Short mmCIF file of C-alpha atoms in Angstrom, two decimals:
data_model
loop_
_atom_site.label_atom_id
_atom_site.label_comp_id
_atom_site.label_asym_id
_atom_site.label_seq_id
_atom_site.Cartn_x
_atom_site.Cartn_y
_atom_site.Cartn_z
CA MET A 172 0.00 0.00 0.00
CA VAL A 173 1.18 3.51 -0.79
CA ASP A 174 0.53 6.48 1.50
CA ILE A 175 -0.34 9.56 -0.57
CA ALA A 176 -0.04 12.81 1.40
CA ILE A 177 -2.67 15.17 0.04
CA SER A 178 -1.76 18.01 2.38
CA GLN A 179 0.62 18.66 5.22
CA HIS A 180 -2.29 18.54 7.69
CA ASN A 181 -3.38 15.02 6.83
CA THR A 182 -4.07 12.49 9.57
CA ASP A 183 -2.93 8.97 8.73
CA LEU A 184 -5.07 6.36 10.46
CA SER A 185 -3.39 3.31 8.96
CA SER A 186 -3.97 -0.15 10.34
CA SER A 187 -1.34 -2.55 11.54
CA ILE A 188 -3.25 -5.41 9.94
CA SER A 189 -1.84 -6.39 6.55
CA GLY A 190 -4.40 -5.95 3.78
CA THR A 191 -6.61 -3.61 5.78
CA PRO A 192 -7.35 -0.37 3.86
CA LEU A 193 -5.50 2.77 4.96
CA LEU A 194 -7.29 6.08 5.65
CA THR A 195 -5.86 9.54 4.96
CA ILE A 196 -7.81 12.69 5.92
CA ASN A 197 -7.36 16.02 4.14
CA ARG A 198 -7.80 18.55 6.96
CA ASP A 199 -7.58 21.54 4.60
CA ALA A 200 -10.61 20.53 2.54
CA THR A 201 -12.78 19.77 5.55
CA LEU A 202 -12.52 23.36 6.77
CA ASP A 203 -14.94 24.57 4.08
CA ALA A 204 -17.26 21.56 3.88
CA ASP A 205 -20.66 23.16 4.53
CA SER A 206 -24.06 22.06 3.18
CA SER A 207 -26.02 25.11 4.38
CA ASN A 208 -27.53 25.68 0.95
CA ALA A 209 -29.83 22.95 -0.33
CA PHE A 210 -28.50 21.48 -3.54
CA GLU A 211 -29.26 18.84 -6.13
CA GLY A 212 -29.02 15.45 -4.46
CA PRO A 213 -29.16 13.15 -7.53
CA GLU A 214 -25.62 12.46 -8.66
CA LYS A 215 -23.88 12.36 -11.99
CA LEU A 216 -22.03 9.04 -12.30
CA LEU A 217 -19.12 8.52 -14.69
CA GLU A 218 -17.26 5.22 -15.11
CA VAL A 219 -14.27 5.13 -17.47
CA TRP A 220 -12.62 1.80 -18.26
CA PHE A 221 -9.20 1.71 -19.95
CA ALA A 222 -8.96 -2.10 -19.96
CA PRO A 223 -11.41 -4.98 -19.38
CA SER A 224 -9.75 -5.82 -16.05
CA ALA A 225 -6.70 -5.09 -13.92
CA ALA A 226 -5.05 -8.16 -15.46
CA ASP A 227 -5.47 -6.69 -18.95
CA ILE A 228 -3.71 -3.34 -18.53
CA PRO A 229 -0.92 -2.96 -21.13
CA ALA A 230 2.69 -3.55 -20.13
CA SER A 231 3.42 0.08 -21.09
CA THR A 232 1.48 1.44 -18.12
CA VAL A 233 3.08 2.46 -14.85
CA SER A 234 3.01 0.06 -11.94
CA ASN A 235 -0.55 -0.28 -10.65
CA GLY A 236 -2.03 1.60 -13.60
CA LEU A 237 -4.31 4.43 -12.53
CA LYS A 238 -3.55 3.71 -8.88
CA GLY A 239 0.04 4.77 -9.59
CA VAL A 240 -1.03 8.28 -10.63
CA PRO A 241 0.21 11.04 -8.26
CA ALA A 242 -2.46 12.56 -6.01
CA ALA A 243 -1.74 16.04 -7.39
CA ALA A 244 -2.99 14.96 -10.82
CA TRP A 245 -6.37 13.86 -9.43
CA THR A 246 -6.63 17.05 -7.38
CA GLU A 247 -6.11 19.14 -10.53
CA MET A 248 -8.82 17.18 -12.33
CA LEU A 249 -11.26 17.53 -9.42
CA ASP A 250 -10.71 21.30 -9.43
CA LEU A 251 -12.32 21.33 -12.89
CA VAL A 252 -15.27 19.39 -11.48
CA HIS A 253 -15.53 21.80 -8.50
CA CYS A 254 -15.07 19.40 -5.61
CA LYS A 255 -12.31 18.61 -3.13
CA VAL A 256 -10.88 15.50 -1.50
CA LEU A 257 -11.88 15.09 2.15
CA SER A 258 -10.12 11.79 2.81
CA VAL A 259 -8.79 8.68 1.11
CA VAL A 260 -9.01 4.99 1.96
CA LYS A 261 -6.28 3.05 0.15
CA SER A 262 -6.20 -0.68 -0.44
CA GLU A 263 -4.29 -2.99 -2.74
CA GLN A 264 -7.01 -3.06 -5.41
CA VAL A 265 -8.86 0.27 -5.13
CA ASP A 266 -8.39 3.75 -3.65
CA ALA A 267 -11.62 5.34 -2.37
CA TYR A 268 -11.73 9.14 -2.31
CA LEU A 269 -14.42 10.78 -0.19
CA LEU A 270 -15.20 14.11 -1.84
CA SER A 271 -16.88 17.33 -0.75
CA GLU A 272 -19.56 16.34 -3.29
CA SER A 273 -19.70 12.53 -3.28
CA SER A 274 -17.03 9.96 -4.24
CA MET A 275 -14.27 8.73 -6.54
CA PHE A 276 -12.89 5.19 -6.81
CA VAL A 277 -9.61 4.50 -8.60
CA PHE A 278 -8.75 0.96 -9.74
CA PRO A 279 -5.68 0.03 -11.82
CA HIS A 280 -7.81 -0.18 -14.98
CA LYS A 281 -10.81 2.08 -14.39
CA LEU A 282 -12.07 5.16 -12.58
CA VAL A 283 -15.51 5.77 -11.05
CA LEU A 284 -16.44 9.41 -10.33
CA LYS A 285 -19.75 10.36 -8.72
CA THR A 286 -20.66 13.97 -7.92
CA CYS A 287 -23.81 15.76 -6.78
CA GLY A 288 -24.95 19.39 -6.53
CA ILE A 289 -23.97 21.69 -9.40
CA THR A 290 -20.60 20.05 -10.00
CA THR A 291 -19.35 20.01 -13.60
CA LEU A 292 -18.37 16.36 -13.82
CA LEU A 293 -17.98 16.20 -17.60
CA PHE A 294 -15.51 19.10 -17.51
CA GLY A 295 -13.16 16.63 -15.83
CA LEU A 296 -13.40 13.89 -18.49
CA PRO A 297 -10.78 15.31 -20.91
CA LYS A 298 -8.37 15.64 -17.99
CA ILE A 299 -9.07 12.04 -16.91
CA LEU A 300 -8.17 10.83 -20.41
CA GLU A 301 -5.00 12.94 -20.35
CA ILE A 302 -3.98 11.65 -16.91
CA ALA A 303 -4.51 8.05 -18.03
CA ALA A 304 -2.34 8.74 -21.07
CA LEU A 305 0.54 10.78 -19.64
CA CYS A 306 0.62 9.77 -15.96
CA ALA A 307 -0.51 6.15 -16.17
CA GLY A 308 0.94 5.31 -19.59
CA PHE A 309 -2.14 3.86 -21.29
CA PRO A 310 -2.10 3.81 -25.13
CA HIS A 311 -3.29 7.22 -26.34
CA LYS A 312 -3.62 9.84 -29.01
CA PRO A 313 -1.03 12.61 -28.63
CA ALA A 314 -2.03 16.20 -27.91
CA PHE A 315 -2.95 18.15 -31.06
CA ASN A 316 -3.62 21.89 -31.24
CA ASP A 317 -6.05 22.62 -28.38
CA LYS A 318 -6.81 18.92 -27.79
CA LEU A 319 -5.24 17.21 -24.79
CA ALA A 320 -3.59 13.83 -25.06
CA ALA A 321 -6.34 11.24 -24.67
CA ALA A 322 -6.01 7.61 -23.62
CA GLN A 323 -7.87 4.95 -25.57
CA THR A 324 -10.94 3.89 -23.59
CA HIS A 325 -12.29 0.37 -23.37
CA ARG A 326 -15.77 1.41 -22.21
CA VAL A 327 -17.42 4.55 -20.83
CA PHE A 328 -20.63 4.70 -18.76
CA TYR A 329 -22.38 7.90 -17.74
CA SER A 330 -25.69 7.95 -15.89
CA ARG A 331 -27.91 10.00 -13.60
CA LYS A 332 -31.44 10.31 -12.27
CA ASN A 333 -33.66 13.14 -13.52
CA PHE A 334 -32.70 16.41 -11.84
CA LEU A 335 -35.00 18.38 -9.54
CA PHE A 336 -33.37 21.73 -10.32
CA PRO A 337 -31.81 21.48 -13.81
CA ASP A 338 -31.71 25.25 -14.30
CA GLN A 339 -29.12 25.46 -11.53
CA GLN A 340 -26.74 23.13 -13.38
CA GLN A 341 -23.71 24.42 -15.22
CA GLY A 342 -22.40 23.78 -18.72
CA PRO A 343 -23.62 20.65 -20.51
CA HIS A 344 -25.44 19.40 -17.41
CA ARG A 345 -28.43 21.68 -17.99
CA SER A 346 -29.98 19.00 -20.22
CA TRP A 347 -29.51 15.35 -21.14
CA LEU A 348 -29.02 16.26 -24.80
CA GLY A 349 -26.24 18.65 -23.81
CA GLU A 350 -24.54 15.93 -21.80
CA VAL A 351 -24.74 13.42 -24.68
CA ASN A 352 -23.31 15.97 -27.13
CA SER A 353 -20.50 16.75 -24.70
CA LEU A 354 -19.64 13.05 -24.23
CA GLU A 355 -19.51 12.36 -27.93
CA GLY A 356 -17.44 15.47 -28.58
CA ILE A 357 -14.89 14.44 -25.95
CA LEU A 358 -14.76 10.74 -26.82
CA GLY A 359 -14.85 11.30 -30.57
CA SER A 360 -17.20 8.37 -30.97
CA HIS A 361 -20.88 7.57 -30.84
CA GLY A 362 -22.22 5.63 -27.90
CA SER A 363 -25.82 4.80 -27.10
CA ALA A 364 -28.01 7.17 -25.07
CA TYR A 365 -31.10 5.98 -23.20
CA GLN A 366 -33.89 7.41 -21.09
CA ILE A 367 -35.17 4.60 -18.89
CA GLY A 368 -38.49 5.00 -17.09
CA LYS A 369 -41.57 7.16 -17.59
CA MET A 370 -41.06 10.57 -19.17
CA ASN A 371 -43.65 12.02 -16.78
CA GLY A 372 -42.37 10.06 -13.79
CA ASP A 373 -39.11 9.14 -12.11
CA HIS A 374 -36.63 8.10 -14.76
CA TRP A 375 -32.94 7.46 -15.30
CA TYR A 376 -30.53 8.43 -18.07
CA LEU A 377 -27.71 6.24 -19.39
CA TYR A 378 -24.96 6.75 -21.95
CA VAL A 379 -22.72 3.79 -22.74
CA THR A 380 -20.09 3.03 -25.36
CA ALA A 381 -19.49 -0.38 -26.92
CA PRO A 382 -16.39 -2.35 -25.90
CA ASP A 383 -13.31 -1.25 -27.82
CA ASN A 384 -10.19 -3.40 -27.58
CA ARG A 385 -8.35 -1.79 -30.47
CA PHE A 386 -4.96 -0.33 -29.65
CA THR A 387 -3.50 1.26 -32.77
CA PRO A 388 0.30 0.75 -32.82
CA PRO A 389 2.53 3.65 -33.93
CA ILE A 390 3.74 3.70 -37.53
CA THR A 391 7.10 1.95 -37.90
CA PRO A 392 9.85 4.49 -38.72
CA GLU A 393 11.23 4.18 -42.25
CA HIS A 394 14.74 3.23 -41.09
CA GLU A 395 13.39 0.32 -39.02
CA ARG A 396 11.39 -1.29 -41.80
CA LEU A 397 12.62 -4.68 -43.02
CA ASP A 398 14.09 -5.07 -46.46
CA GLN A 399 11.47 -7.21 -48.19
CA SER A 400 14.11 -8.67 -50.57
CA THR A 401 15.78 -10.65 -47.76
CA PRO A 402 14.13 -13.27 -45.55
CA PRO A 403 13.35 -12.03 -42.08
CA GLU A 404 15.64 -13.25 -39.30
CA THR A 405 14.10 -15.60 -36.75
CA ARG A 406 14.76 -14.30 -33.23
CA MET A 407 14.15 -15.84 -29.81
CA LEU A 408 12.55 -13.32 -27.50
CA ASP A 409 12.48 -13.35 -23.70
CA PHE A 410 8.92 -13.14 -22.44
CA PRO A 411 8.73 -9.89 -20.39
CA GLU A 412 8.55 -10.68 -16.68
CA ARG A 413 5.73 -8.22 -16.03
CA ILE A 414 3.59 -9.62 -18.83
CA ALA A 415 4.20 -13.12 -17.47
CA ASP A 416 3.13 -11.98 -14.02
CA LEU A 417 -0.02 -10.41 -15.43
CA ALA A 418 -0.85 -13.58 -17.35
CA THR A 419 -0.38 -15.64 -14.22
CA THR A 420 -2.53 -13.25 -12.21
CA ARG A 421 -5.27 -13.45 -14.78
CA THR A 422 -5.17 -17.24 -14.81
CA ASN A 423 -5.22 -17.55 -11.04
CA CYS A 424 -7.69 -14.82 -10.21
CA ASP A 425 -9.93 -14.92 -13.27
CA LEU A 426 -10.21 -11.12 -13.02
CA ALA A 427 -11.39 -10.85 -16.59
CA ASP A 428 -14.61 -12.70 -15.85
CA ASP A 429 -17.25 -10.14 -16.80
CA THR A 430 -19.88 -11.94 -14.77
CA GLU A 431 -18.21 -10.52 -11.64
CA ASP A 432 -19.04 -7.00 -12.80
CA GLU A 433 -22.27 -6.18 -10.99
CA THR A 434 -23.44 -2.75 -9.86
CA LEU A 435 -26.52 -2.03 -7.76
CA GLU A 436 -27.77 1.55 -7.33
CA ILE A 437 -30.70 2.60 -5.11
CA LEU A 438 -31.88 6.21 -5.59
CA MET A 439 -34.31 7.37 -2.90
CA THR A 440 -36.41 10.54 -2.63
CA ASP A 441 -38.97 11.96 -0.17
CA LEU A 442 -37.25 10.52 2.90
CA ASP A 443 -39.21 10.09 6.11
CA GLN A 444 -38.38 13.38 7.87
CA GLU A 445 -38.26 12.04 11.39
CA ASN A 446 -35.88 9.36 10.21
CA ALA A 447 -33.84 11.83 8.12
CA LYS A 448 -32.93 13.86 11.25
CA GLN A 449 -30.21 11.34 12.09
CA PHE A 450 -28.24 12.78 9.16
CA CYS A 451 -28.28 16.31 10.63
CA LEU A 452 -25.50 17.70 12.81
CA ASP A 453 -27.68 18.74 15.78
CA HIS A 454 -29.28 15.31 16.08
CA ALA A 455 -26.01 13.42 15.64
CA SER A 456 -24.27 15.61 18.21
CA ALA A 457 -27.08 14.94 20.72
CA VAL A 458 -26.70 11.19 20.16
CA ALA A 459 -22.94 11.53 20.57
CA GLU A 460 -23.39 13.47 23.81
CA ASP A 461 -25.69 10.83 25.25
CA GLN A 462 -23.33 7.99 24.32
CA TYR A 463 -20.25 9.86 25.49
CA PHE A 464 -21.55 10.67 28.96
CA LYS A 465 -22.98 7.18 29.44
CA GLU A 466 -19.62 5.66 28.52
CA THR A 467 -17.81 8.13 30.76
CA HIS A 468 -20.16 7.38 33.64
CA LYS A 469 -19.70 3.66 33.09
CA LYS A 470 -15.92 4.06 33.14
CA ASN A 471 -16.04 6.23 36.27
CA LYS A 472 -18.23 3.66 37.98
CA LYS A 473 -15.82 0.87 37.12
CA ASP A 474 -12.77 2.87 38.20
CA MET A 475 -14.35 3.79 41.54
CA GLY A 476 -15.56 0.23 42.05
CA ASP A 477 -12.04 -1.06 41.43
CA ALA A 478 -10.71 1.46 43.96
CA LEU A 479 -13.28 0.62 46.66
CA GLY A 480 -13.04 -3.11 46.17
CA SER A 481 -15.32 -5.19 48.41
CA PHE A 482 -16.70 -2.05 50.06
CA ALA A 483 -18.44 -1.14 46.76
CA GLU A 484 -20.01 -4.60 46.65
CA ASP A 485 -21.46 -4.05 50.13
CA LEU A 486 -22.91 -0.68 49.06
CA ASN A 487 -24.61 -2.30 46.10
CA SER A 488 -26.01 -5.22 48.08
CA ALA A 489 -29.75 -5.77 48.57
CA ASP A 490 -29.74 -3.71 51.77
CA HIS A 491 -28.27 -0.63 50.15
CA TYR A 492 -28.98 1.52 47.12
CA ASP A 493 -26.63 1.98 44.15
CA VAL A 494 -25.05 5.40 44.53
CA PHE A 495 -24.08 5.36 40.87
CA GLU A 496 -27.67 5.03 39.67
CA GLN A 497 -29.06 7.93 41.75
CA THR A 498 -28.71 10.46 38.91
CA SER A 499 -30.97 12.98 37.30
CA SER A 500 -31.70 13.16 33.59
CA ASP A 501 -29.07 15.87 33.32
CA ASN A 502 -25.81 14.42 31.98
CA ALA A 503 -23.84 16.63 34.38
CA ALA A 504 -25.19 14.53 37.25
CA LEU A 505 -23.19 11.60 35.95
CA PHE A 506 -20.08 13.24 37.38
CA THR A 507 -18.87 13.87 40.90
CA PRO A 508 -18.78 17.50 42.16
CA ASP A 509 -15.02 17.75 41.98
CA GLU A 510 -14.94 16.94 38.25
CA GLU A 511 -14.45 20.19 36.38
CA ASP A 512 -14.50 19.23 32.68
CA HIS A 513 -17.97 18.09 31.60
CA SER A 514 -17.63 19.24 27.98
CA LEU A 515 -17.80 17.05 24.92
CA PRO A 516 -14.74 16.61 22.71
CA GLU A 517 -14.90 19.10 19.84
CA ALA A 518 -14.99 16.27 17.27
CA LEU A 519 -18.41 15.24 18.64
CA THR A 520 -19.94 18.72 18.29
CA THR A 521 -18.71 19.73 14.83
CA GLU A 522 -18.97 18.25 11.37
CA GLY A 523 -16.45 15.70 10.29
CA HIS A 524 -15.37 12.08 10.32
CA ALA A 525 -16.05 11.40 14.01
CA LEU A 526 -19.76 12.16 13.73
CA GLY A 527 -19.76 10.51 10.32
CA LYS A 528 -18.67 7.25 11.91
CA LEU A 529 -21.26 7.62 14.66
CA VAL A 530 -24.07 8.12 12.11
CA SER A 531 -22.80 5.22 10.01
CA ASP A 532 -23.00 2.95 13.06
CA SER A 533 -26.24 4.27 14.63
CA SER A 534 -28.18 4.33 11.33
CA GLY A 535 -27.28 0.74 10.47
CA LEU A 536 -25.20 1.48 7.36
CA SER A 537 -22.18 -0.23 8.90
CA ASN A 538 -24.19 -3.45 9.06
CA VAL A 539 -24.91 -3.68 5.33
CA TYR A 540 -21.49 -5.33 4.94
CA PRO A 541 -20.68 -6.21 8.58
CA THR A 542 -17.14 -6.76 9.82
CA CYS A 543 -18.13 -10.16 11.17
CA ARG A 544 -18.20 -11.33 7.54
CA TYR A 545 -15.84 -8.73 6.03
CA PRO A 546 -13.12 -8.33 8.69
CA ASP A 547 -10.93 -6.09 6.50
CA ALA A 548 -13.75 -3.75 5.44
CA ARG A 549 -13.22 -0.05 6.06
CA ILE A 550 -15.89 2.70 6.08
CA ASP A 551 -14.93 6.35 5.67
CA ALA A 552 -17.88 8.61 6.61
CA TYR A 553 -18.40 12.37 6.98
CA LEU A 554 -21.26 14.42 8.44
CA PHE A 555 -21.70 17.96 7.07
CA THR A 556 -22.92 21.26 8.56
CA PRO A 557 -25.81 21.73 9.18
CA CYS A 558 -26.85 18.45 7.56
CA GLY A 559 -25.82 15.97 4.91
CA PHE A 560 -23.84 12.74 4.97
CA SER A 561 -21.39 10.88 2.74
CA ALA A 562 -19.66 7.54 3.16
CA ASN A 563 -17.35 5.28 1.17
CA GLY A 564 -16.83 1.63 1.98
CA VAL A 565 -13.90 -0.50 0.77
CA ILE A 566 -14.87 -4.17 1.01
CA PRO A 567 -12.13 -6.79 0.50
CA ALA A 568 -13.52 -10.23 -0.19
CA PRO A 569 -14.11 -12.25 2.98
CA PRO A 570 -11.79 -15.14 3.86
CA SER A 571 -14.70 -17.53 3.33
CA ASP A 572 -14.93 -16.63 -0.36
CA ASP A 573 -15.30 -19.82 -2.37
CA ARG A 574 -12.37 -19.07 -4.66
CA ASN A 575 -8.70 -19.69 -3.84
CA ALA A 576 -6.79 -17.39 -1.50
CA THR A 577 -5.07 -15.48 -4.30
CA ALA A 578 -8.34 -14.71 -6.04
CA SER A 579 -9.96 -13.69 -2.76
CA LYS A 580 -7.11 -11.34 -1.94
CA SER A 581 -7.42 -9.71 -5.36
CA SER A 582 -11.17 -9.17 -5.11
CA THR A 583 -11.93 -5.80 -3.51
CA HIS A 584 -15.18 -3.91 -4.02
CA TYR A 585 -16.82 -0.73 -2.80
CA PHE A 586 -20.04 0.95 -1.77
CA ASN A 587 -20.98 4.59 -1.30
CA VAL A 588 -23.84 6.43 0.39
CA HIS A 589 -24.85 10.09 0.05
CA VAL A 590 -27.70 11.80 1.89
CA THR A 591 -29.43 15.17 1.47
CA PRO A 592 -31.98 15.20 4.33
CA GLU A 593 -33.57 18.65 3.81
CA PRO A 594 -37.36 18.19 3.43
CA GLN A 595 -37.68 20.33 0.29
CA CYS A 596 -35.19 18.16 -1.61
CA SER A 597 -34.61 15.04 0.49
CA TYR A 598 -32.60 12.38 -1.27
CA ALA A 599 -30.33 9.44 -0.52
CA SER A 600 -28.35 7.12 -2.75
CA PHE A 601 -26.65 3.79 -2.18
CA GLU A 602 -24.34 2.22 -4.77
CA THR A 603 -22.29 -0.97 -4.55
CA ASN A 604 -20.40 -3.34 -6.81
CA VAL A 605 -20.07 -6.10 -4.19
CA PRO A 606 -21.31 -9.20 -6.07
CA SER A 607 -24.40 -10.87 -4.65
CA ARG A 608 -22.55 -14.19 -4.88
CA GLN A 609 -20.04 -12.83 -2.39
CA THR A 610 -22.58 -11.49 0.11
CA GLY A 611 -24.42 -14.79 0.40
CA ARG A 612 -27.67 -12.82 0.16
CA GLU A 613 -30.20 -12.09 -2.55
CA THR A 614 -30.06 -8.62 -4.11
CA VAL A 615 -33.55 -7.96 -2.76
CA GLU A 616 -32.28 -8.47 0.81
CA VAL A 617 -29.66 -5.72 0.37
CA ILE A 618 -32.31 -3.41 -1.11
CA GLN A 619 -34.69 -4.13 1.76
CA GLN A 620 -32.01 -3.40 4.36
CA VAL A 621 -31.02 -0.08 2.76
CA VAL A 622 -34.62 1.06 2.25
CA GLU A 623 -35.44 0.36 5.90
CA ILE A 624 -32.60 2.68 6.92
CA PHE A 625 -33.90 5.66 4.92
CA LYS A 626 -37.66 4.96 4.63
CA PRO A 627 -38.14 6.86 1.35
CA GLY A 628 -41.54 7.70 -0.05
CA ARG A 629 -40.32 6.39 -3.39
CA PHE A 630 -37.16 5.03 -4.91
CA SER A 631 -35.71 3.54 -8.07
CA VAL A 632 -33.29 0.64 -8.46
CA THR A 633 -30.84 -0.02 -11.27
CA LEU A 634 -28.94 -3.28 -11.47
CA PHE A 635 -26.13 -3.92 -13.98
CA GLU A 636 -25.09 -7.56 -14.35
CA GLY A 637 -22.25 -8.62 -16.61
CA LYS A 638 -22.98 -11.41 -19.05
CA SER A 639 -20.79 -14.48 -19.07
CA ASN A 640 -18.01 -14.61 -21.65
CA GLY A 641 -19.16 -15.30 -25.16
CA GLN A 642 -22.73 -14.16 -24.69
CA GLY A 643 -23.62 -11.35 -27.02
CA ALA A 644 -26.46 -8.91 -27.11
CA GLY A 645 -28.80 -11.41 -28.69
CA SER A 646 -28.49 -14.11 -26.06
CA HIS A 647 -30.52 -12.48 -23.30
CA HIS A 648 -33.54 -14.73 -23.71
CA GLU A 649 -31.32 -17.81 -23.54
CA ARG A 650 -30.14 -16.81 -20.05
CA ARG A 651 -33.44 -15.47 -18.81
CA GLY A 652 -33.18 -17.68 -15.76
CA SER A 653 -30.62 -15.29 -14.27
CA SER A 654 -32.13 -11.87 -15.02
CA GLY A 655 -35.71 -13.01 -14.85
CA TYR A 656 -35.18 -14.56 -11.44
CA THR A 657 -33.51 -11.38 -10.17
CA CYS A 658 -36.36 -9.24 -11.52
CA SER A 659 -39.07 -11.29 -9.86
CA LYS A 660 -37.25 -11.38 -6.53
CA MET A 661 -36.69 -7.60 -6.61
CA ASP A 662 -40.44 -7.03 -6.93
CA ALA A 663 -41.00 -8.07 -3.32
CA ILE A 664 -39.83 -5.07 -1.25
CA LYS A 665 -41.75 -5.07 2.03
CA GLY A 666 -43.85 -1.93 2.51
CA TYR A 667 -43.58 -0.87 -1.14
CA ARG A 668 -45.31 -1.54 -4.43
CA ARG A 669 -43.53 -1.70 -7.76
CA MET A 670 -44.81 0.92 -10.22
CA ASP A 671 -42.45 0.37 -13.14
CA ARG A 672 -39.99 -2.24 -14.42
CA ILE A 673 -37.81 -2.16 -17.53
CA VAL A 674 -35.18 -4.71 -18.62
CA HIS A 675 -32.54 -3.77 -21.20
CA ASP A 676 -30.28 -6.16 -23.05
CA LEU A 677 -27.05 -4.20 -23.53
CA ASP A 678 -23.76 -5.20 -25.11
CA GLY A 679 -22.12 -7.28 -22.39
CA TYR A 680 -24.65 -6.43 -19.67
CA ASP A 681 -28.19 -6.95 -18.53
CA LEU A 682 -29.79 -3.84 -17.02
CA VAL A 683 -32.85 -3.89 -14.76
CA PHE A 684 -34.63 -0.65 -13.79
CA GLN A 685 -37.45 -0.63 -11.23
CA TYR A 686 -39.41 2.14 -9.54
CA PHE A 687 -41.26 1.76 -6.20
CA GLU A 688 -43.62 3.80 -4.02
CA ARG A 689 -44.39 3.23 -0.36
CA HIS A 690 -47.85 1.74 0.34
CA ASP A 691 -48.88 4.68 2.52
CA TRP A 692 -47.27 7.31 0.27
CA LYS A 693 -49.55 10.31 -0.32
CA GLY A 694 -47.05 12.79 -1.70
CA GLY A 695 -48.50 13.05 -5.19
CA ALA A 696 -46.71 12.78 -8.50
CA PRO A 697 -42.90 12.75 -8.69
CA ARG A 698 -41.24 16.15 -8.73
CA LEU A 699 -39.86 16.63 -12.22
CA GLY A 700 -37.48 19.51 -12.78
CA GLU A 701 -36.56 18.63 -16.34
CA ARG A 702 -38.83 19.39 -19.26
CA PHE A 703 -40.03 16.52 -21.42
#
């Protein structure tokens, strides 16, 4: 693992356990993290692949591919997007960046960038292609005139939910057509653009390019061309060590198996307001205060009991009352008169990672992928002022994974959560690429658990599932047992009724989109900010 220092004020909370992700906090960025103004909750999600898998990155790339890129390069790109890095969790397979507006995940072969509010995500795409070319060493087109150097992409995915306030967006993000035109102008190719769901209801936009494995080699210089009049010399070549290692890794870990590529996204609106309070600073601080003083009182009681020894046991016998339990509801009464400092630590009264962890635990988000099954999992969470919450999770495969130890070690996934609890624009999202095979649970069970945490009035679900190798776009009906079974199971979300379901057969993937409303929901039609 490599420790990247983003600023001189970083706090490194690395673990002594080998393989456990490492956390780095950017103290400078957290100084200005404030969510006082309500903003667009639904995120823009960009996924750029430069190779089919980590085992397929070209030998020309730097060690670790995109993960080997200096932090300063990503910071420069994120400046164009208008967001900052709050903290980073680093692991062997993926680096998870918690941003002032959502998340970024960097793998050796791909990058996932998700931003909310009025961020200009697509302004960062040309810089991402340049970084992959010049910093990571992926095959690329050189810079020309005002065009930056651009790495060859394998696949690009861009998606988002319909905006509530599109007029507040900047640049191409004011409309879906503008975003599609921007993508095609940057990529220099034509992908496929979709609107999935009802035009006059909650819907989801998707832009995706077809797989492209072509890497155009440079033209051979004239002086190096063979003389066609003489037979070519037969030469014995040493197989490059790094390529051999990559081939071995691919054989052992089967990282190129597209069926492992699975992404679940749950987009929730109209959150139950009483429940949404747990993602506000005042509420979280009150919970922290209660827990802190109870723990302090418990410690004081134990310390005094240890000091008094058998005398304390006599005081607490049936003939006496417990002096430690004779307290008022005021937390100050938990302390003895001679104790002078009754104040909470500052970290439990202000926004930041400490309250973020508390909310992650108290809300139940930490239990979606519990450490009892994923002992090396790491969650990086942040609570904003006066409200708002973001979290990244890095989830290494559990030791009980049914593949061999090498494959298990190489299989690391992620999840992210972002919450805007304000009643006029309440929204929460949950995204994960942890395969259902690995969790030992049905996809519907994960959805049910997440929905019970947020209690939305309505929500949509998108599920991408990679097709097995060799199955093209026309083979969907032949493998209906997989997607059809998933669809039917996802219909049964307790407390909700399914209002819409659409299944798309894409090149290399099956896509399922579903929209739900709570049984007792009386909020009227979905709020549509975009014209149709």
